[in-house]
Coordinates of C-alpha atoms in Angstrom, one line a residue:
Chain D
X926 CA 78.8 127.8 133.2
X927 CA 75.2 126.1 133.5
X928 CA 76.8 123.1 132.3
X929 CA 79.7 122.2 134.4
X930 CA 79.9 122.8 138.4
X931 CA 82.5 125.0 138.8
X932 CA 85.1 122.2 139.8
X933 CA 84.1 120.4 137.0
X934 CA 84.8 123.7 134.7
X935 CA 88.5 123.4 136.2
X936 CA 89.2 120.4 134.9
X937 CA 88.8 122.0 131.3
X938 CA 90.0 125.3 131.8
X939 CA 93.1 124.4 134.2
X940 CA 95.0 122.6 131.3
X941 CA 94.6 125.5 128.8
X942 CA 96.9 127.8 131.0
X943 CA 98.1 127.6 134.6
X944 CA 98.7 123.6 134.3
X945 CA 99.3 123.4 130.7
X946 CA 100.4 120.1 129.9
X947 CA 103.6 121.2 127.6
X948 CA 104.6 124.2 129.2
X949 CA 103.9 123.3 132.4
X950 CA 103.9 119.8 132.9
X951 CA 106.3 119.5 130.4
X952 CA 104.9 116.1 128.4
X953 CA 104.4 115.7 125.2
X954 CA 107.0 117.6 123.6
X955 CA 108.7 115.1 121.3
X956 CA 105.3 115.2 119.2
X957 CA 105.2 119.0 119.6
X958 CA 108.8 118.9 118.1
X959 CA 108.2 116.6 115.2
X960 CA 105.1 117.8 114.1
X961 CA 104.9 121.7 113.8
X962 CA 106.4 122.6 110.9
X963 CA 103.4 123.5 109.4
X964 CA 100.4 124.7 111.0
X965 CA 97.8 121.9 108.9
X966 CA 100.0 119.3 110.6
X967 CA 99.6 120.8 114.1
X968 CA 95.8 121.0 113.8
X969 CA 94.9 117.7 112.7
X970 CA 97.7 116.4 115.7
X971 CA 95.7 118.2 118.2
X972 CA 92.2 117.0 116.9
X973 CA 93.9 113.4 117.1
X974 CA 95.1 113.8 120.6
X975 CA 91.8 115.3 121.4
X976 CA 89.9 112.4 120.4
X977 CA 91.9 109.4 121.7
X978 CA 92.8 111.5 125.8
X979 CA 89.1 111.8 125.6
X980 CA 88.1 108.7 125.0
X981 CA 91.4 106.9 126.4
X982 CA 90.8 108.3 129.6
X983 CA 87.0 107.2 130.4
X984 CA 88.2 103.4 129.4
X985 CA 90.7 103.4 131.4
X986 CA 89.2 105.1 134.5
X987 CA 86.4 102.6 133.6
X988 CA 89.0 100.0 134.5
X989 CA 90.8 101.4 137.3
X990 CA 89.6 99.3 139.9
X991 CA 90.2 96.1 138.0
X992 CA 94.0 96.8 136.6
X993 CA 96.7 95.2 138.7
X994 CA 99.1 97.9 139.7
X995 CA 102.4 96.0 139.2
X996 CA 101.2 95.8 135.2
X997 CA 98.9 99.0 134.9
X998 CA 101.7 100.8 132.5
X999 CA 101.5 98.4 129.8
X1000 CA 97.8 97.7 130.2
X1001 CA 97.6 101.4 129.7
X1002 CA 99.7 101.5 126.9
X1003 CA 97.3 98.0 125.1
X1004 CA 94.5 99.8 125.5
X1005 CA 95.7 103.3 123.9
X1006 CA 97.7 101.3 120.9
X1007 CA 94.6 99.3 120.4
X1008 CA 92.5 102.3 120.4
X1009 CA 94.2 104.3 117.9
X1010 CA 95.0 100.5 115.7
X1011 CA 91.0 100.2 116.0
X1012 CA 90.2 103.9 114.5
X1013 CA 93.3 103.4 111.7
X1014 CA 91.9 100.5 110.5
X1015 CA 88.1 101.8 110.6
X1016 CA 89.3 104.7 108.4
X1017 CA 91.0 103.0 106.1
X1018 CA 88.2 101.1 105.2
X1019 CA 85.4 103.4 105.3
X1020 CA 87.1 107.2 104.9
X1021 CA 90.2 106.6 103.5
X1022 CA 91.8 110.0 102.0
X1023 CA 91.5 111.0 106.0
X1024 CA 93.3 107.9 106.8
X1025 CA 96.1 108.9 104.5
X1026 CA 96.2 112.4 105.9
X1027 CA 96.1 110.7 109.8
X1028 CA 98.5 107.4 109.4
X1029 CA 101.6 109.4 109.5
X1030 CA 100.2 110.6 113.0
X1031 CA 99.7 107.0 114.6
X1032 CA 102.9 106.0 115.6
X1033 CA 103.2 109.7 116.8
X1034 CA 99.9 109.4 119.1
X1035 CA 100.7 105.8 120.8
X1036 CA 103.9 107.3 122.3
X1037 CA 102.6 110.7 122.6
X1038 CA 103.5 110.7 126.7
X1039 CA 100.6 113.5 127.8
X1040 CA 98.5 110.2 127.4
X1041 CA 100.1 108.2 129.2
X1042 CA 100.5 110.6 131.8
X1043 CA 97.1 111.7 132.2
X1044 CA 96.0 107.5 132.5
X1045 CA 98.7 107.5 134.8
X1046 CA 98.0 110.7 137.3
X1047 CA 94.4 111.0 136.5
X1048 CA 92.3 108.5 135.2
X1049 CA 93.2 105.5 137.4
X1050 CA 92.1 107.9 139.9
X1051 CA 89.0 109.1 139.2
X1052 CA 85.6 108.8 137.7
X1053 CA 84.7 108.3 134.0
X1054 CA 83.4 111.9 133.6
X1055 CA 85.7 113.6 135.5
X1056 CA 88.4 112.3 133.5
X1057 CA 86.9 112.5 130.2
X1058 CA 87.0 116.4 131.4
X1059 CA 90.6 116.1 132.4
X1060 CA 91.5 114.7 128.7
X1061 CA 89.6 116.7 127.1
X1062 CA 91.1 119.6 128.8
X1063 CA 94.6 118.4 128.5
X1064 CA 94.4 117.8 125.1
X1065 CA 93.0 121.4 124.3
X1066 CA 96.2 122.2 126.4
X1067 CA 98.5 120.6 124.0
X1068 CA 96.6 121.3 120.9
X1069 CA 96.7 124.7 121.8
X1070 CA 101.0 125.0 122.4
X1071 CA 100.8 122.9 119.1
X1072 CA 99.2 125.3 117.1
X1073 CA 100.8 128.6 118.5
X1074 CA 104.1 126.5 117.6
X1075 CA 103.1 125.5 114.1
X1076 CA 102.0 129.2 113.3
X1077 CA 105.0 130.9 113.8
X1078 CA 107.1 127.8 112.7
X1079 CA 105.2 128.1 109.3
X1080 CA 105.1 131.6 109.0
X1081 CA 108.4 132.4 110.1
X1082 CA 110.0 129.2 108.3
X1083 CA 107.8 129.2 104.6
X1084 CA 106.2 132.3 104.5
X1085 CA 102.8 130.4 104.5
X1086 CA 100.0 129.6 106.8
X1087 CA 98.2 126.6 105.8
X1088 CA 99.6 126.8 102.6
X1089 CA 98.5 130.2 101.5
X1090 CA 101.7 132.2 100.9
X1091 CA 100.5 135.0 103.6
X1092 CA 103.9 136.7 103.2
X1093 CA 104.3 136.9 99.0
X1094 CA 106.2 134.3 96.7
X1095 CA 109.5 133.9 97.6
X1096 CA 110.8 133.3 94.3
X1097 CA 109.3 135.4 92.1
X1098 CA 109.9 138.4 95.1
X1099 CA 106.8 139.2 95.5
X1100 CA 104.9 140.7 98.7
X1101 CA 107.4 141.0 101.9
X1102 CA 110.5 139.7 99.9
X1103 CA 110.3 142.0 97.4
X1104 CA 111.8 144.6 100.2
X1105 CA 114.8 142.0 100.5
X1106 CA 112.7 139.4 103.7
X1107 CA 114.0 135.8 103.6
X1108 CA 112.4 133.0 105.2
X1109 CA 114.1 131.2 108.2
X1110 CA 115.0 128.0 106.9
X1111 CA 115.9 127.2 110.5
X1112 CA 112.8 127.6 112.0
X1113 CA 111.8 124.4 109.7
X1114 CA 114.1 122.3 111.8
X1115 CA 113.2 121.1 115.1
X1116 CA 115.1 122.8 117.9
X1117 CA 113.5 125.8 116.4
X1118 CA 110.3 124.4 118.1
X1119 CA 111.8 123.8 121.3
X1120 CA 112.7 127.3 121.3
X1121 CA 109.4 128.7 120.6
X1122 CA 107.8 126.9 123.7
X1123 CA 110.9 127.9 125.5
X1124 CA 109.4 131.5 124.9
X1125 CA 105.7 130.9 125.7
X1126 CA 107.2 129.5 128.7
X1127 CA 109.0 132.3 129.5
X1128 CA 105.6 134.6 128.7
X1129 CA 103.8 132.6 130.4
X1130 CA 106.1 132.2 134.0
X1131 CA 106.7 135.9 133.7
X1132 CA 103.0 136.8 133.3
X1133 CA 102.3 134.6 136.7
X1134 CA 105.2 134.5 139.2
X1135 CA 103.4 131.3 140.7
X1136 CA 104.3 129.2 138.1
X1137 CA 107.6 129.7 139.2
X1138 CA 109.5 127.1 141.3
X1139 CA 112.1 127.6 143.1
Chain T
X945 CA 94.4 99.4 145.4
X946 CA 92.9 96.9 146.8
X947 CA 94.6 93.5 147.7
X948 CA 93.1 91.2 145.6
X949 CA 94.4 93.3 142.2
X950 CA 98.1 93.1 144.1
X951 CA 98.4 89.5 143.9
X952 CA 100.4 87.2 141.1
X953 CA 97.8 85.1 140.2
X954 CA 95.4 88.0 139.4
X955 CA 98.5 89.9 137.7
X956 CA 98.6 86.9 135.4
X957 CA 95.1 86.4 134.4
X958 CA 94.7 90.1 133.9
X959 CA 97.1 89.7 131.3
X960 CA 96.1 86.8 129.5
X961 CA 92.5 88.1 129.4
X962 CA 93.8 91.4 128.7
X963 CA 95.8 89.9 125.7
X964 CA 93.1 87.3 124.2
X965 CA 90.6 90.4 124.7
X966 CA 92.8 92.6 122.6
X967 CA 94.0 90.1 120.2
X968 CA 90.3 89.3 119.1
X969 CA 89.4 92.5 119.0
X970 CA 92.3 93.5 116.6
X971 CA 91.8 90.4 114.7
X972 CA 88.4 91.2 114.1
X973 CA 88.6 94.5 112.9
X974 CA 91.7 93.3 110.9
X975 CA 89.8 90.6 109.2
X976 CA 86.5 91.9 108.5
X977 CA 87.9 95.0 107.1
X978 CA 90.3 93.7 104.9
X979 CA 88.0 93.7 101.6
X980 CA 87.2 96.8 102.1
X981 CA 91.0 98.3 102.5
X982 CA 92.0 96.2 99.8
X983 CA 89.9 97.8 97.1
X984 CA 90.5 101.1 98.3
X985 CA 94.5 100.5 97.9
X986 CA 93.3 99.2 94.7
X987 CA 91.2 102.0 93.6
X988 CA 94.4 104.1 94.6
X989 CA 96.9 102.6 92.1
X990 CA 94.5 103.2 89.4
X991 CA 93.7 106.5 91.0
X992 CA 97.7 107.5 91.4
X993 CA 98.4 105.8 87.5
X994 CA 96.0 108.4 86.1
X995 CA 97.2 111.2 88.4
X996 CA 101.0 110.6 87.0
X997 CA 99.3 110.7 83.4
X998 CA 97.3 113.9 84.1
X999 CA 94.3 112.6 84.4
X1000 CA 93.4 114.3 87.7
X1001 CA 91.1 117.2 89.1
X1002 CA 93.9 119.7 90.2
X1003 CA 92.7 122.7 91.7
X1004 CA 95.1 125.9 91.6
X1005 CA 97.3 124.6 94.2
X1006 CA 96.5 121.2 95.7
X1007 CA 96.7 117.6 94.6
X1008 CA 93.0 115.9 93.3
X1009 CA 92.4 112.5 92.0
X1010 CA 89.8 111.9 89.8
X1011 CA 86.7 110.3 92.0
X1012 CA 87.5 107.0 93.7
X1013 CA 83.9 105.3 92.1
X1014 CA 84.8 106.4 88.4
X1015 CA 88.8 105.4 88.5
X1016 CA 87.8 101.8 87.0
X1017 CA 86.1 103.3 84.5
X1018 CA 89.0 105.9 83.7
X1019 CA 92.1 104.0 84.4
X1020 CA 89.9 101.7 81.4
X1021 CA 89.6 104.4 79.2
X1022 CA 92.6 105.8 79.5
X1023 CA 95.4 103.1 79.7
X1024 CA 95.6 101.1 76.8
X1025 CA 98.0 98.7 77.9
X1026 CA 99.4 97.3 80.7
X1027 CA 102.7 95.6 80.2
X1028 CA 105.1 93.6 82.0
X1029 CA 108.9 93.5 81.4
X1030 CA 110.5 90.8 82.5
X1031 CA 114.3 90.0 81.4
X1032 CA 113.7 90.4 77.4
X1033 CA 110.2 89.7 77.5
X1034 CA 107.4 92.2 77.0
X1035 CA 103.8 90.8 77.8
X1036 CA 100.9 92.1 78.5
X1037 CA 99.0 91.4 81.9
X1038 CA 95.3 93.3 82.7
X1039 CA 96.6 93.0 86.4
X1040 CA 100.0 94.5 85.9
X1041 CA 99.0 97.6 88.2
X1042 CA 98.9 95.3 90.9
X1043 CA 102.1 93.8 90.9
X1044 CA 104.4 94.1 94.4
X1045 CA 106.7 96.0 93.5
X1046 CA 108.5 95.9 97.0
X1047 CA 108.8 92.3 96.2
X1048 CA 109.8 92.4 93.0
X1049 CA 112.3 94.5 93.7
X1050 CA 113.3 92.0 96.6
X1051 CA 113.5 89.0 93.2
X1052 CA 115.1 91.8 91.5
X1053 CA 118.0 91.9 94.1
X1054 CA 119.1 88.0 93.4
X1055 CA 118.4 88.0 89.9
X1056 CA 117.4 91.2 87.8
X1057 CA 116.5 88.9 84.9
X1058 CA 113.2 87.7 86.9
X1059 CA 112.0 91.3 88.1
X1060 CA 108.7 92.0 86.6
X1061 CA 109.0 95.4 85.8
X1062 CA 105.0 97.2 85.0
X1063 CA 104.7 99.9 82.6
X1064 CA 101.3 101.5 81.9
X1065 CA 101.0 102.9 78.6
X1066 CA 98.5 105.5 78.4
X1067 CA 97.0 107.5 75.7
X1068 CA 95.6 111.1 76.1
X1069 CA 94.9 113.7 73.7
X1070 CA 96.4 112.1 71.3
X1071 CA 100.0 111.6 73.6
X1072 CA 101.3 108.5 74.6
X1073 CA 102.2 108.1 77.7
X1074 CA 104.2 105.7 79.6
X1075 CA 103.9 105.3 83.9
X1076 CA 106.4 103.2 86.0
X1077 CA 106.0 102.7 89.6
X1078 CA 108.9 103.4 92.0
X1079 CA 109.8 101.8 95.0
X1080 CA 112.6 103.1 97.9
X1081 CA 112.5 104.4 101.3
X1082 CA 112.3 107.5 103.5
X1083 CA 113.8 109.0 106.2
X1084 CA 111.3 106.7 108.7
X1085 CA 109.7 103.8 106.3
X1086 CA 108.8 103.3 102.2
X1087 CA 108.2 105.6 99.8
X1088 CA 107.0 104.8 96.5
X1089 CA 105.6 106.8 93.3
X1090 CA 104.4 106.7 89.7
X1091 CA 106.5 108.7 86.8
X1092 CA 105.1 109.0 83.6
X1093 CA 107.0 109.7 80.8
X1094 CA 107.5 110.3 76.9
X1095 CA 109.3 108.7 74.3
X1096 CA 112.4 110.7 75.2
X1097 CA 112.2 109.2 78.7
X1098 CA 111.1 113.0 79.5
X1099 CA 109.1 113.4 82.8
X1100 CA 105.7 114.0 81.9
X1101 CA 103.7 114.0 85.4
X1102 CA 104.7 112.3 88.8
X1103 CA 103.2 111.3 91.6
X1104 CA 104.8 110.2 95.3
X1105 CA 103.6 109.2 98.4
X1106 CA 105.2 107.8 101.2
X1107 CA 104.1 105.9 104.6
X1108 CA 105.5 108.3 107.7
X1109 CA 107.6 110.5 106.6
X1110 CA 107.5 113.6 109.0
X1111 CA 104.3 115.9 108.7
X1112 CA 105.1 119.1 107.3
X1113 CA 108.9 118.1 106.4
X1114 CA 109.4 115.1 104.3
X1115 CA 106.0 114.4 104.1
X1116 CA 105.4 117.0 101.5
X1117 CA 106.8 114.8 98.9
X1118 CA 103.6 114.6 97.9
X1119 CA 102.3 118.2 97.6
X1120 CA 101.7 119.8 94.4
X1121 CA 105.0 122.1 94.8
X1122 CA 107.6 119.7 94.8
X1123 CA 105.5 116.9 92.5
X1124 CA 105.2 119.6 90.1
X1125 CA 108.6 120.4 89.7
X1126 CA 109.5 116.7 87.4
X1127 CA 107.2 118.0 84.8
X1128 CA 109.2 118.5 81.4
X1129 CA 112.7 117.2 83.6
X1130 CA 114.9 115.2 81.5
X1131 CA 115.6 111.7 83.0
X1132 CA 118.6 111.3 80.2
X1133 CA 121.8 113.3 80.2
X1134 CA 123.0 115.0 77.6
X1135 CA 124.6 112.1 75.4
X1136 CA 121.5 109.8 76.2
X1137 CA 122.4 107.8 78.6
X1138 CA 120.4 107.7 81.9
X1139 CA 120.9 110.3 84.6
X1140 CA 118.0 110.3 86.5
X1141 CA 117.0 113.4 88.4
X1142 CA 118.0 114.8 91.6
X1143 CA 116.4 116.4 94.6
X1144 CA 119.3 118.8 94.4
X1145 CA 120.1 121.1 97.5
X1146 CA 121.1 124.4 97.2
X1147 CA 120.0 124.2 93.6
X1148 CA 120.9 127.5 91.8
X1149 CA 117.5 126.9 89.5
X1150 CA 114.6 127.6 92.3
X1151 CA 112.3 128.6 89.4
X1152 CA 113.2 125.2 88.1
X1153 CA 113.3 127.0 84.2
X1154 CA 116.2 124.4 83.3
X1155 CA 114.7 121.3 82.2
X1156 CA 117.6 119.6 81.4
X1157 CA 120.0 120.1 84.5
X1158 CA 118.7 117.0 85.5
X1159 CA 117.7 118.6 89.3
X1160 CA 114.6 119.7 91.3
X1161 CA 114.7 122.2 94.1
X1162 CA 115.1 119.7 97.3
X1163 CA 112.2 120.4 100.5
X1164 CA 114.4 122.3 103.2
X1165 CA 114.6 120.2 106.3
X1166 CA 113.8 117.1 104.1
X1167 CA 117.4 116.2 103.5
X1168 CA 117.2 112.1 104.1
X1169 CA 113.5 111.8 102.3
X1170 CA 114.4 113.9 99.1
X1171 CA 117.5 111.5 98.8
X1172 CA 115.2 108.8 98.9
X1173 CA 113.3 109.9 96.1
X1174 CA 116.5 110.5 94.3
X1175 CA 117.4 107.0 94.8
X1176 CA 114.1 105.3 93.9
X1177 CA 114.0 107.4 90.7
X1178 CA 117.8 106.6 89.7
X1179 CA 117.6 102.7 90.3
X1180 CA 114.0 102.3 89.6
X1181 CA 113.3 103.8 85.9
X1182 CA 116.9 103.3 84.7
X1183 CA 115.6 99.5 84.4
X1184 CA 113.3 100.8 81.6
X1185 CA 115.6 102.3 79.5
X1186 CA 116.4 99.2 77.5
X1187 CA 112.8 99.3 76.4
X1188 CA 112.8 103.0 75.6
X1189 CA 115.9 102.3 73.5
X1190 CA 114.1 99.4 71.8
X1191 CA 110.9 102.1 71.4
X1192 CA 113.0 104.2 69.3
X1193 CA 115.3 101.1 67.4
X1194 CA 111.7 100.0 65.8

C-alpha cells in the first residue's frame, strides 16, 4: 500500500476481521437485528453508517481537546443526531426518492452504538485522519457482518436476493420448490439474525484461536 | 484532559454554545429548506393520486411514478375533479389533494359530521375512477395510502407508504407484491354492505385468484403493520360509502 503507512493500513483492515466491530466488539447489533431481512436494506445501512463514522469521527476528534469530559457523551451524541438531521433534511429537499428510501434508517443510525463507541474509544483520542481511517474501517466492519447477515436472511427467508427470486416462485412451484423447498419464514424474524452472527462468530473464533478469551 | 475543560463553568458554556451552535444550525437548514420539501411532498400526493389510478411507469416488478416535473401537468389531465365530502355536502375544492388528513381525522374523532373527506375522481380510458386517501398507523409511526376505486366500491389500484416501518419487514407495504394484491379486491361483502379488506394471515388464497374473499396474502414478519393497513382501509373508506350509495341511487 503506496497510500497508507502500514499502521495507517491497520486502521482499515483491522475492523474488517480480527477486531470486527459486531463480532468482535460486539456493538451495533440491535441495527444488525432490525435491518437484515433483506439484503437492499442491509446495503444502503452500511453505506449510511459508512458515511456518518467517517465523517462523525474527524468532527469529533476535531473537537477533542475542547469537549469537557463530564458532558462529552451527549456532546457526542448532538453532534451525530445533528449530522444525520442535517443530511435528512438536505435530501429531502434536493434528492428526495433517496430520502424516502434512507428516512426509515435515521432513527436507526443516531442510536446505532458502533458510533458512539468509536467517538468514545477512538476519536477523542486521536487525530482527524487517523480516525477518519478508524470509521471508515469500522464501518466497512459492520457493513460487511450486515450484508453476510442480510444474504442468507433473504435467501434463506424469501427465496430472493435483492428482489430477484434467485431460488424460483414459491407459488406457482417453480425452480427449487418445485422439488417440495420451502422458505424459512423464521429466518425473516429477528432472532434468526442473532443466530447467523452467532455462526460467523463461531467461524470466525474457530478459524483464529486468539480471538478467544478466556 | 486538561484542567481547564474539567471545570463547571467551562462544562456550562460548552453546553450553551454547544446548544445555540446546534440549534441555529438546525434552524437554518430547517427554514431555508422548507419550500423546497414542501413542494416535493406536494409533487408526491399528486404523484401517489395518479399511481393509485394507474397512471404510473411500472417496470416488470418495481413501483414508478410518473416524472416528478410532469405530475402537475398529469394529475391536471387526468383528475377531473376534486371533491370534498363533508357531512351531506359534496363540493368541489382545486386544493382538496392537500387536505390533512391526520387532522381531519383528529375533527373526525369529535364530530364525524365536520371531517372533510377528499375524493379524487379521475377519468382514464374512458374509466372513472375514484381515489381516497387513508390515514392509520404502523407498527413504529403513520402509515397512510391512496385506494382508488370503481363504482362497485371495487379496488382498482393502491398505493401505501408509511414513515419507519422496519426495512425489509413492514416496510414493504409499499412494494409492488403486496400493493398489487388490492387490484380487482372487493371492498363490499356479499350483500353490499362494507367489509373492507384484510391483510389476512395464513390466507388459503396465496395466488390471491378470489377477488371477493375480501383478503390479501399478509407480509410474513409484518404482523402489527399489515393490521394497520387493515385498520386504515376499514375505518377510512367505509366513510365513503354513503356517497357510493348516493352514486348508484342517481
Amino acid at each position: 500500500m503506496g497510500l497508507l503507512s502500514k499502521k495507517d493500513a491497520k486502521l482499515i483492515t483491522d475492523p474488517l476481521a480480527d477486531n470486527n466491530p459486531i463480532t468482535i466488539q460486539v456493538l451495533g447489533i440491535c441495527s444488525a437485528l432490525a435491518i437484515t431481512a433483506e439484503l437492499k436494506a442491509s446495503i444502503v445501512m452500511a453505506i449510511s453508517v459508512l458515511f456518518v463514522l467517517g465523517v462523525g469521527n474527524v468532527v469529533i476528534s476535531l473537537m477533542r481537546n475542547i469537549i469537557p469530559s463530564k458532558i462529552r457523551i451527549i456532546v457526542q451524541l448532538t453532534v451525530v443526531a445533528a449530522l444525520v438531521i442535517i443530511v435528512d433534511q438536505v435530501l429531502k429537499a434536493f434528492a428526495y426518492e433517496l430520502s424516502k428510501t434512507l428516512s426509515v434508517f435515521v432513527g436507526l443510525i443516531i442510536t446505532n452504538c458502533i458510533i458512539m463507541g468509536r467517538f468514545e474509544a477512538f476519536a477523542l483520542g486521536n487525530g482527524p485522519w487517523k480516525s477518519f481511517l478508524d470509521g471508515i474501517g469500522n464501518a466497512l466492519g459492520y457493513g460487511v457482518i450486515l450484508i453476510i447477515v442480510g444474504f442468507f436472511r433473504e435467501l434463506l427467508g424469501s427465496g430472493t436476493l435483492l428482489g430477484f427470486k434467485v431460488l424460483g416462485d414459491p407459488i406457482e412451484k417453480t425452480g427449487l420448490y418445485a422439488i417440495g423447498y420451502e422458505n424459512n419464514g423464521f429466518m425473516l424474524l429477528s432472532p434468526m439474525a442473532l443466530i447467523v452472527v452467532g455462526i460467523i462468530i463461531w467461524v470466525q473464533r474457530s478459524r483464529n484461536k486468539e480471538l478467544i478469551e478466556d | 484532559m486538561s484542567n481547564k475543560t474539567d471545570s463547571n463553568v467551562y462544562t456550562i458554556l460548552f453546553a450553551i454554545g454547544m446548544v445555540v451552535v446546534v440549534g441555529t444550525l438546525l434552524a437554518f437548514t430547517a427554514a431555508s429548506l422548507k419550500p423546497n420539501i414542501a413542494e416535493n411532498v406536494r409533487l408526491e400526493k399528486q404523484q401517489n393520486i395518479l399511481y393509485a389510478m394507474g397512471v404510473n411507469e411500472n417496470d416488470e416488478s418495481s413501483a414508478v411514478f410518473v416524472d416528478k416535473a410532469q405530475a402537475p401537468e398529469l394529475f391536471k389531465q387526468y383528475i377531473t375533479k376534486q371533491l370534498v365530502i363533508q357531512g351531506d355536502d359534496i363540493s368541489e375544492d382545486d386544493e382538496a389533494y392537500l387536505i390533512d388528513i391526520k387532522k381531519q381525522k383528529a375533527i373526525g374523532k369529535d364530530d364525524p359530521s365536520k371531517r372533510k373527506l377528499p375524493l379524487f375522481v379521475g377519468e382514464k380510458d374512458g374509466k372513472t375512477y375514484y381515489v381516497a386517501p387513508i390515514y392509520g398507523k404502523g407498527l413504529w409511526d403513520a402509515i397512510w395510502g391512496y385506494v382508488s376505486m370503481d363504482e362497485n366500491m371495487v379496488v382498482q389500484g393502491a398505493y401505501f407508504d408509511h414513515k419507519g416501518e422496519t426495512p425489509g419487514l413492514g416496510a414493504n407495504i409499499k412494494e409492488r407484491f403486496f400493493m398489487d394484491d388490492f387490484i380487482g379486491e372487493h371492498l363490499l361483502g356479499d350483500n353490499g354492505t362494507f367489509k373492507g379488506i384484510d391483510v389476512a394471515k395464513g390466507n388459503a388464497d396465496p395466488k390471491n385468484e378470489n377477488k371477493t374473499d375480501n383478503e390479501v396474502d399478509a407480509i410474513a414478519g409484518a404482523t402489527i403493520t399489515g393490521n394497520g393497513v387493515t385498520a386504515m382501509i376499514k375505518s377510512d373508506l367505509k366513510l365513503y360509502k354513503p356517497y357510493f350509495d348516493n352514486l348508484k341511487n342517481n
